[in-house]
PDB file of C-alpha atoms in Angstrom:
ATOM      1  CA  MET N   1     -52.233  33.850  63.075  1.00 39.00           C
ATOM      2  CA  THR N   2     -49.783  30.930  63.031  1.00 43.00           C
ATOM      3  CA  GLN N   3     -47.244  32.102  60.443  1.00 55.00           C
ATOM      4  CA  PRO N   4     -46.583  35.302  58.489  1.00 66.00           C
ATOM      5  CA  ASP N   5     -49.834  36.090  56.681  1.00 82.00           C
ATOM      6  CA  SER N   6     -50.536  38.598  53.935  1.00 89.00           C
ATOM      7  CA  ASP N   7     -53.323  40.690  52.462  1.00 92.00           C
ATOM      8  CA  VAL N   8     -53.926  43.195  49.657  1.00 93.00           C
ATOM      9  CA  PHE N   9     -56.084  46.302  50.084  1.00 95.00           C
ATOM     10  CA  SER N  10     -56.223  50.093  49.632  1.00 95.00           C
ATOM     11  CA  LEU N  11     -55.404  52.712  52.255  1.00 95.00           C
ATOM     12  CA  PRO N  12     -58.105  55.350  52.890  1.00 94.00           C
ATOM     13  CA  ASN N  13     -57.317  58.952  52.033  1.00 94.00           C
ATOM     14  CA  GLU N  14     -58.100  59.985  55.614  1.00 93.00           C
ATOM     15  CA  ALA N  15     -54.941  59.916  57.727  1.00 91.00           C
ATOM     16  CA  ASP N  16     -54.855  57.478  60.641  1.00 93.00           C
ATOM     17  CA  ILE N  17     -52.350  56.453  63.303  1.00 92.00           C
ATOM     18  CA  HIS N  18     -51.958  53.202  65.223  1.00 91.00           C
ATOM     19  CA  ASP N  19     -49.601  50.488  66.423  1.00 88.00           C
ATOM     20  CA  HIS N  20     -49.998  46.713  66.768  1.00 88.00           C
ATOM     21  CA  ASP N  21     -48.564  43.768  68.692  1.00 89.00           C
ATOM     22  CA  PHE N  22     -47.069  42.112  65.600  1.00 90.00           C
ATOM     23  CA  HIS N  23     -44.400  43.055  63.072  1.00 92.00           C
ATOM     24  CA  GLN N  24     -45.638  44.349  59.727  1.00 94.00           C
ATOM     25  CA  LEU N  25     -44.088  44.869  56.312  1.00 95.00           C
ATOM     26  CA  VAL N  26     -45.863  47.075  53.740  1.00 97.00           C
ATOM     27  CA  VAL N  27     -45.282  47.135  49.968  1.00 96.00           C
ATOM     28  CA  VAL N  28     -46.975  49.675  47.675  1.00 95.00           C
ATOM     29  CA  LEU N  29     -48.266  47.869  44.583  1.00 93.00           C
ATOM     30  CA  ASP N  30     -50.038  50.764  42.854  1.00 90.00           C
ATOM     31  CA  GLY N  31     -50.433  54.481  43.427  1.00 91.00           C
ATOM     32  CA  ASN N  32     -49.019  56.646  46.198  1.00 92.00           C
ATOM     33  CA  THR N  33     -49.226  56.555  49.991  1.00 96.00           C
ATOM     34  CA  ASP N  34     -47.963  58.641  52.889  1.00 95.00           C
ATOM     35  CA  PHE N  35     -46.291  57.125  55.984  1.00 95.00           C
ATOM     36  CA  ASP N  36     -44.772  58.622  59.097  1.00 94.00           C
ATOM     37  CA  ILE N  37     -42.705  56.357  61.348  1.00 91.00           C
ATOM     38  CA  GLN N  38     -41.322  57.854  64.546  1.00 81.00           C
ATOM     39  CA  GLY N  39     -41.417  61.357  63.071  1.00 84.00           C
ATOM     40  CA  LYS N  40     -39.787  60.334  59.777  1.00 89.00           C
ATOM     41  CA  GLY N  41     -42.345  60.970  57.057  1.00 91.00           C
ATOM     42  CA  LYS N  42     -42.092  59.707  53.498  1.00 93.00           C
ATOM     43  CA  GLN N  43     -44.329  59.383  50.473  1.00 93.00           C
ATOM     44  CA  LEU N  44     -44.169  55.806  49.217  1.00 94.00           C
ATOM     45  CA  HIS N  45     -44.745  55.078  45.546  1.00 91.00           C
ATOM     46  CA  THR N  46     -45.144  51.885  43.528  1.00 90.00           C
ATOM     47  CA  GLY N  47     -42.382  49.408  44.398  1.00 91.00           C
ATOM     48  CA  GLU N  48     -41.497  51.077  47.701  1.00 93.00           C
ATOM     49  CA  GLY N  49     -42.356  49.941  51.208  1.00 95.00           C
ATOM     50  CA  CYS N  50     -41.643  50.136  54.902  1.00 95.00           C
ATOM     51  CA  ILE N  51     -40.749  47.907  57.854  1.00 94.00           C
ATOM     52  CA  LEU N  52     -42.916  48.410  60.938  1.00 94.00           C
ATOM     53  CA  PRO N  53     -41.700  46.695  64.131  1.00 92.00           C
ATOM     54  CA  SER N  54     -44.364  45.765  66.682  1.00 90.00           C
ATOM     55  CA  GLU N  55     -45.685  48.456  69.051  1.00 83.00           C
ATOM     56  CA  ASN N  56     -44.160  51.089  66.761  1.00 85.00           C
ATOM     57  CA  SER N  57     -46.659  53.897  66.316  1.00 89.00           C
ATOM     58  CA  HIS N  58     -47.020  55.035  62.715  1.00 93.00           C
ATOM     59  CA  ALA N  59     -49.297  57.311  60.700  1.00 94.00           C
ATOM     60  CA  PHE N  60     -50.488  56.474  57.222  1.00 96.00           C
ATOM     61  CA  ALA N  61     -52.828  57.580  54.450  1.00 96.00           C
ATOM     62  CA  GLY N  62     -53.557  56.821  50.832  1.00 95.00           C
ATOM     63  CA  LEU N  63     -52.957  59.549  48.252  1.00 94.00           C
ATOM     64  CA  GLY N  64     -55.726  58.874  45.771  1.00 92.00           C
ATOM     65  CA  ASP N  65     -56.164  55.418  44.258  1.00 91.00           C
ATOM     66  CA  ASN N  66     -53.695  52.965  45.741  1.00 94.00           C
ATOM     67  CA  ARG N  67     -53.128  49.290  46.446  1.00 94.00           C
ATOM     68  CA  ILE N  68     -50.773  47.845  49.059  1.00 96.00           C
ATOM     69  CA  MET N  69     -49.687  44.398  50.212  1.00 96.00           C
ATOM     70  CA  VAL N  70     -49.083  43.861  53.929  1.00 96.00           C
ATOM     71  CA  ILE N  71     -47.303  40.963  55.608  1.00 94.00           C
ATOM     72  CA  ASN N  72     -47.857  40.423  59.335  1.00 92.00           C
ATOM     73  CA  LEU N  73     -45.437  38.474  61.514  1.00 88.00           C
ATOM     74  CA  PRO N  74     -46.925  37.484  64.898  1.00 85.00           C
ATOM     75  CA  ILE N  75     -45.106  37.763  68.225  1.00 77.00           C
ATOM     76  CA  PRO N  76     -44.183  35.386  69.748  1.00 65.00           C
ATOM     77  CA  PRO N  77     -43.760  32.713  67.052  1.00 58.00           C
ATOM     78  CA  GLN N  78     -46.560  30.187  67.014  1.00 58.00           C
ATOM     79  CA  LYS N  79     -46.844  26.730  65.507  1.00 56.00           C
ATOM     80  CA  GLY N  80     -45.936  26.429  61.840  1.00 60.00           C
ATOM     81  CA  ILE N  81     -42.586  28.216  62.125  1.00 67.00           C
ATOM     82  CA  THR N  82     -39.535  27.036  64.097  1.00 72.00           C
ATOM     83  CA  ASP N  83     -37.728  29.200  66.627  1.00 76.00           C
ATOM     84  CA  GLU N  84     -34.677  29.264  64.364  1.00 78.00           C
ATOM     85  CA  GLU N  85     -36.712  30.382  61.338  1.00 77.00           C
ATOM     86  CA  TYR N  86     -38.459  33.036  63.395  1.00 79.00           C
ATOM     87  CA  GLU N  87     -35.181  34.414  64.742  1.00 82.00           C
ATOM     88  CA  ILE N  88     -33.786  34.786  61.208  1.00 82.00           C
ATOM     89  CA  VAL N  89     -36.886  36.501  59.814  1.00 83.00           C
ATOM     90  CA  SER N  90     -37.522  38.712  62.848  1.00 85.00           C
ATOM     91  CA  ARG N  91     -34.089  40.341  62.494  1.00 86.00           C
ATOM     92  CA  LEU N  92     -35.590  42.244  59.572  1.00 88.00           C
ATOM     93  CA  PHE N  93     -37.732  44.097  62.135  1.00 90.00           C
ATOM     94  CA  ASP N  94     -34.920  45.199  64.458  1.00 88.00           C
ATOM     95  CA  GLN N  95     -35.670  48.783  63.450  1.00 87.00           C
ATOM     96  CA  ALA N  96     -38.183  50.703  61.357  1.00 90.00           C
ATOM     97  CA  ALA N  97     -37.040  51.487  57.816  1.00 90.00           C
ATOM     98  CA  TYR N  98     -38.122  52.432  54.314  1.00 93.00           C
ATOM     99  CA  PHE N  99     -36.974  50.455  51.270  1.00 92.00           C
ATOM    100  CA  GLN N 100     -37.383  50.106  47.513  1.00 90.00           C
ATOM    101  CA  LEU N 101     -37.843  46.738  45.825  1.00 91.00           C
ATOM    102  CA  ASN N 102     -35.527  45.777  42.998  1.00 87.00           C
ATOM    103  CA  PRO N 103     -37.185  44.978  39.631  1.00 85.00           C
ATOM    104  CA  ARG N 104     -37.252  41.223  40.216  1.00 87.00           C
ATOM    105  CA  LEU N 105     -39.050  41.609  43.541  1.00 91.00           C
ATOM    106  CA  GLN N 106     -41.521  44.113  42.106  1.00 91.00           C
ATOM    107  CA  ILE N 107     -42.515  41.417  39.612  1.00 91.00           C
ATOM    108  CA  LEU N 108     -42.766  38.886  42.437  1.00 94.00           C
ATOM    109  CA  ALA N 109     -44.904  41.195  44.601  1.00 94.00           C
ATOM    110  CA  SER N 110     -47.217  41.942  41.680  1.00 91.00           C
ATOM    111  CA  ALA N 111     -47.652  38.241  40.888  1.00 92.00           C
ATOM    112  CA  LEU N 112     -48.261  37.248  44.521  1.00 94.00           C
ATOM    113  CA  SER N 113     -50.761  40.053  45.048  1.00 94.00           C
ATOM    114  CA  GLY N 114     -52.673  38.867  41.990  1.00 91.00           C
ATOM    115  CA  GLU N 115     -52.988  35.389  43.495  1.00 93.00           C
ATOM    116  CA  LEU N 116     -54.129  36.828  46.837  1.00 94.00           C
ATOM    117  CA  GLN N 117     -56.828  38.876  45.159  1.00 91.00           C
ATOM    118  CA  GLN N 118     -57.927  35.909  43.065  1.00 91.00           C
ATOM    119  CA  TYR N 119     -58.297  33.692  46.157  1.00 93.00           C
ATOM    120  CA  PRO N 120     -58.867  36.081  49.106  1.00 91.00           C
ATOM    121  CA  ASN N 121     -60.160  33.378  51.488  1.00 92.00           C
ATOM    122  CA  ASP N 122     -57.280  30.924  51.026  1.00 93.00           C
ATOM    123  CA  MET N 123     -55.311  31.232  54.273  1.00 90.00           C
ATOM    124  CA  ILE N 124     -52.710  28.673  53.162  1.00 90.00           C
ATOM    125  CA  LEU N 125     -52.002  30.804  50.090  1.00 93.00           C
ATOM    126  CA  ALA N 126     -51.881  33.977  52.207  1.00 92.00           C
ATOM    127  CA  ARG N 127     -49.242  32.456  54.498  1.00 89.00           C
ATOM    128  CA  ALA N 128     -47.232  31.080  51.569  1.00 91.00           C
ATOM    129  CA  CYS N 129     -47.253  34.448  49.783  1.00 93.00           C
ATOM    130  CA  GLY N 130     -46.279  36.231  52.994  1.00 91.00           C
ATOM    131  CA  ASN N 131     -43.393  33.834  53.644  1.00 89.00           C
ATOM    132  CA  THR N 132     -42.139  34.086  50.065  1.00 93.00           C
ATOM    133  CA  LEU N 133     -42.088  37.874  49.801  1.00 94.00           C
ATOM    134  CA  LEU N 134     -40.822  38.385  53.349  1.00 92.00           C
ATOM    135  CA  SER N 135     -37.876  36.059  52.752  1.00 91.00           C
ATOM    136  CA  ALA N 136     -37.064  37.601  49.368  1.00 92.00           C
ATOM    137  CA  ILE N 137     -37.107  41.143  50.790  1.00 93.00           C
ATOM    138  CA  ARG N 138     -34.905  40.025  53.685  1.00 90.00           C
ATOM    139  CA  HIS N 139     -32.294  38.818  51.191  1.00 89.00           C
ATOM    140  CA  GLN N 140     -32.496  42.047  49.180  1.00 89.00           C
ATOM    141  CA  ILE N 141     -32.028  44.261  52.226  1.00 85.00           C
ATOM    142  CA  ASN N 142     -29.119  42.135  53.455  1.00 82.00           C
ATOM    143  CA  ASN N 143     -27.477  42.262  50.020  1.00 78.00           C
ATOM    144  CA  LYS N 144     -25.843  45.661  49.480  1.00 55.00           C
ATOM    145  CA  ASP N 145     -25.283  44.990  45.751  1.00 44.00           C
ATOM    146  CA  VAL N 146     -28.959  45.465  44.926  1.00 43.00           C
ATOM    147  CA  ARG N 147     -28.812  49.150  45.808  1.00 41.00           C
ATOM    148  CA  THR N 148     -26.990  50.015  42.575  1.00 43.00           C
ATOM    149  CA  ARG N 149     -29.344  52.358  40.754  1.00 45.00           C
ATOM    150  CA  GLY N 150     -29.989  52.967  37.090  1.00 45.00           C
ATOM    151  CA  ASN N 151     -27.114  50.956  35.606  1.00 51.00           C
ATOM    152  CA  HIS N 152     -29.079  49.641  32.648  1.00 62.00           C
ATOM    153  CA  LEU N 153     -32.565  48.911  31.384  1.00 79.00           C
ATOM    154  CA  ASP N 154     -33.533  45.279  31.777  1.00 83.00           C
ATOM    155  CA  ILE N 155     -36.185  45.102  29.066  1.00 88.00           C
ATOM    156  CA  ASP N 156     -37.084  41.476  29.837  1.00 88.00           C
ATOM    157  CA  LYS N 157     -37.921  42.292  33.455  1.00 86.00           C
ATOM    158  CA  LEU N 158     -39.692  45.466  32.391  1.00 89.00           C
ATOM    159  CA  ASP N 159     -41.820  43.434  29.972  1.00 90.00           C
ATOM    160  CA  GLN N 160     -42.717  40.998  32.765  1.00 88.00           C
ATOM    161  CA  PHE N 161     -43.822  43.885  34.969  1.00 87.00           C
ATOM    162  CA  ILE N 162     -45.896  45.403  32.160  1.00 89.00           C
ATOM    163  CA  GLU N 163     -47.542  42.073  31.312  1.00 88.00           C
ATOM    164  CA  LEU N 164     -48.511  41.492  34.947  1.00 85.00           C
ATOM    165  CA  ASN N 165     -50.029  44.965  35.264  1.00 85.00           C
ATOM    166  CA  LEU N 166     -51.418  45.600  31.778  1.00 88.00           C
ATOM    167  CA  SER N 167     -55.041  45.258  32.899  1.00 86.00           C
ATOM    168  CA  ARG N 168     -54.465  48.232  35.226  1.00 81.00           C
ATOM    169  CA  ARG N 169     -53.435  51.749  34.292  1.00 79.00           C
ATOM    170  CA  VAL N 170     -49.636  51.663  34.113  1.00 84.00           C
ATOM    171  CA  HIS N 171     -48.039  55.101  34.507  1.00 83.00           C
ATOM    172  CA  ILE N 172     -44.639  56.048  33.126  1.00 88.00           C
ATOM    173  CA  ASP N 173     -43.435  57.085  36.594  1.00 85.00           C
ATOM    174  CA  GLN N 174     -44.166  53.517  37.757  1.00 82.00           C
ATOM    175  CA  LEU N 175     -41.917  52.146  35.017  1.00 87.00           C
ATOM    176  CA  ALA N 176     -39.212  54.696  35.815  1.00 85.00           C
ATOM    177  CA  ASN N 177     -39.401  53.803  39.496  1.00 80.00           C
ATOM    178  CA  PHE N 178     -39.213  50.119  38.576  1.00 82.00           C
ATOM    179  CA  CYS N 179     -35.903  50.788  36.813  1.00 82.00           C
ATOM    180  CA  PHE N 180     -34.535  53.024  39.627  1.00 78.00           C
ATOM    181  CA  LEU N 181     -34.491  56.035  37.288  1.00 82.00           C
ATOM    182  CA  SER N 182     -36.053  59.472  37.224  1.00 82.00           C
ATOM    183  CA  VAL N 183     -38.836  59.912  34.672  1.00 87.00           C
ATOM    184  CA  SER N 184     -36.633  62.038  32.394  1.00 89.00           C
ATOM    185  CA  GLN N 185     -33.718  59.555  32.598  1.00 88.00           C
ATOM    186  CA  PHE N 186     -36.024  56.632  31.939  1.00 90.00           C
ATOM    187  CA  HIS N 187     -37.688  58.332  28.965  1.00 91.00           C
ATOM    188  CA  GLU N 188     -34.343  59.210  27.367  1.00 90.00           C
ATOM    189  CA  ARG N 189     -32.697  55.820  27.919  1.00 90.00           C
ATOM    190  CA  PHE N 190     -35.799  53.915  26.885  1.00 92.00           C
ATOM    191  CA  LYS N 191     -36.187  55.798  23.616  1.00 91.00           C
ATOM    192  CA  ASP N 192     -32.481  55.372  22.828  1.00 90.00           C
ATOM    193  CA  ARG N 193     -32.724  51.634  23.505  1.00 90.00           C
ATOM    194  CA  ILE N 194     -36.121  50.751  21.992  1.00 91.00           C
ATOM    195  CA  GLY N 195     -36.601  53.456  19.371  1.00 92.00           C
ATOM    196  CA  MET N 196     -39.990  54.632  20.665  1.00 93.00           C
ATOM    197  CA  THR N 197     -41.307  56.435  23.725  1.00 94.00           C
ATOM    198  CA  PRO N 198     -42.457  54.459  26.795  1.00 93.00           C
ATOM    199  CA  HIS N 199     -46.041  55.573  26.084  1.00 92.00           C
ATOM    200  CA  GLN N 200     -45.868  54.246  22.528  1.00 93.00           C
ATOM    201  CA  TYR N 201     -44.396  50.982  23.792  1.00 94.00           C
ATOM    202  CA  LEU N 202     -47.155  50.573  26.382  1.00 93.00           C
ATOM    203  CA  MET N 203     -49.806  51.217  23.760  1.00 93.00           C
ATOM    204  CA  ARG N 204     -48.230  48.641  21.464  1.00 93.00           C
ATOM    205  CA  LYS N 205     -48.306  46.087  24.291  1.00 93.00           C
ATOM    206  CA  ARG N 206     -51.985  46.819  24.953  1.00 93.00           C
ATOM    207  CA  LEU N 207     -52.775  46.538  21.263  1.00 94.00           C
ATOM    208  CA  GLU N 208     -50.933  43.219  20.905  1.00 94.00           C
ATOM    209  CA  ARG N 209     -52.776  41.709  23.863  1.00 93.00           C
ATOM    210  CA  ALA N 210     -56.107  43.051  22.604  1.00 95.00           C
ATOM    211  CA  GLN N 211     -55.536  41.469  19.191  1.00 95.00           C
ATOM    212  CA  SER N 212     -54.749  38.135  20.817  1.00 93.00           C
ATOM    213  CA  LEU N 213     -57.837  38.223  23.052  1.00 94.00           C
ATOM    214  CA  LEU N 214     -60.111  39.237  20.183  1.00 94.00           C
ATOM    215  CA  ARG N 215     -58.823  36.337  18.090  1.00 93.00           C
ATOM    216  CA  GLU N 216     -59.674  34.061  21.030  1.00 93.00           C
ATOM    217  CA  GLY N 217     -63.266  35.308  20.913  1.00 92.00           C
ATOM    218  CA  HIS N 218     -63.492  37.576  23.966  1.00 92.00           C
ATOM    219  CA  PRO N 219     -66.106  40.361  23.690  1.00 93.00           C
ATOM    220  CA  PRO N 220     -64.545  43.764  22.814  1.00 93.00           C
ATOM    221  CA  ILE N 221     -65.885  45.442  25.971  1.00 93.00           C
ATOM    222  CA  GLN N 222     -64.193  42.755  28.074  1.00 93.00           C
ATOM    223  CA  VAL N 223     -60.990  42.990  26.034  1.00 94.00           C
ATOM    224  CA  ALA N 224     -60.792  46.754  26.626  1.00 94.00           C
ATOM    225  CA  GLU N 225     -60.932  46.182  30.379  1.00 91.00           C
ATOM    226  CA  MET N 226     -58.442  43.293  30.329  1.00 91.00           C
ATOM    227  CA  CYS N 227     -55.942  45.398  28.373  1.00 93.00           C
ATOM    228  CA  GLY N 228     -56.147  48.517  30.526  1.00 90.00           C
ATOM    229  CA  PHE N 229     -57.900  50.803  28.034  1.00 92.00           C
ATOM    230  CA  SER N 230     -59.946  53.523  29.730  1.00 89.00           C
ATOM    231  CA  SER N 231     -63.017  52.479  27.742  1.00 91.00           C
ATOM    232  CA  GLN N 232     -64.133  50.409  24.750  1.00 93.00           C
ATOM    233  CA  SER N 233     -64.252  53.570  22.629  1.00 94.00           C
ATOM    234  CA  ALA N 234     -60.625  54.345  23.580  1.00 93.00           C
ATOM    235  CA  MET N 235     -59.604  50.888  22.344  1.00 94.00           C
ATOM    236  CA  THR N 236     -61.623  51.386  19.160  1.00 95.00           C
ATOM    237  CA  ASN N 237     -59.811  54.678  18.493  1.00 94.00           C
ATOM    238  CA  VAL N 238     -56.396  53.027  18.907  1.00 93.00           C
ATOM    239  CA  PHE N 239     -57.385  50.162  16.597  1.00 94.00           C
ATOM    240  CA  SER N 240     -58.749  52.546  13.962  1.00 93.00           C
ATOM    241  CA  GLN N 241     -55.709  54.844  14.065  1.00 93.00           C
ATOM    242  CA  THR N 242     -53.116  52.057  14.168  1.00 92.00           C
ATOM    243  CA  LEU N 243     -54.653  49.187  12.190  1.00 92.00           C
ATOM    244  CA  SER N 244     -57.322  51.019  10.188  1.00 94.00           C
ATOM    245  CA  ILE N 245     -59.952  48.581  11.435  1.00 93.00           C
ATOM    246  CA  THR N 246     -62.356  48.448  14.394  1.00 94.00           C
ATOM    247  CA  PRO N 247     -61.985  45.752  17.091  1.00 94.00           C
ATOM    248  CA  LEU N 248     -65.284  44.158  16.070  1.00 92.00           C
ATOM    249  CA  LYS N 249     -64.293  43.944  12.400  1.00 93.00           C
ATOM    250  CA  TYR N 250     -60.863  42.657  13.422  1.00 93.00           C
ATOM    251  CA  GLN N 251     -62.492  39.892  15.459  1.00 92.00           C
ATOM    252  CA  LYS N 252     -64.814  38.901  12.604  1.00 90.00           C
ATOM    253  CA  GLN N 253     -61.915  38.849  10.164  1.00 90.00           C
ATOM    254  CA  PHE N 254     -59.260  37.130  12.264  1.00 88.00           C
ATOM    255  CA  GLY N 255     -61.202  35.352  15.040  1.00 76.00           C
ATOM    256  CA  GLY N 256     -60.613  31.634  15.468  1.00 64.00           C
ATOM    257  CA  ARG N 257     -57.099  31.723  14.023  1.00 59.00           C
TER     258      ARG N 257
END
């Protein structure tokens, strides 16, 4: 390990405890997890994370389906990072802590994790992704202004987050957490702003992407998966109820346009 490296994986549901001789930063990408650092336990949800200094014993477990991104910073610094750079970054690990990513960094983490999963054996990419997210989180934590919660809905950033995660099952509590709001606050403010419920908006986004992919010629079964529908029949039901046409007929009628 020559520089901060990164990886994406799921935590097992069986609780475990360990420590390690390198610093580690954990970001929850999907689902829920449980951490306990020095007797301070916390459930971490999508967009939340923790800072784990080296030789700091911690317990952890996944709570059902989950996906996390970890960034490891070796001790002492090795080639590929200067002493000055290491000193700046390592200050982030002066003490264990929990944190929540702002919307912009949730989008960044989601995009970087997608690249890591696409090219899992690319160590250069792993180091670059680790450096990028570690530096961005360092700036967020050092900037007190980002802790303002629930001031307004940034629909553009919300759309970016949805687009990056549309192939997976996006839950309303994830979107609420993304906006630093409770589920009830998010639902109320979203409906006032957009004129439809978050669930209706998500379904419209899935439908729009499905229409685009079908026009491009992708098989319906593949389109259903790419758009986050639970099954091809679920997508067919949405098409029939909303557009009064099946995906296959839609493709035959509008494909190639």
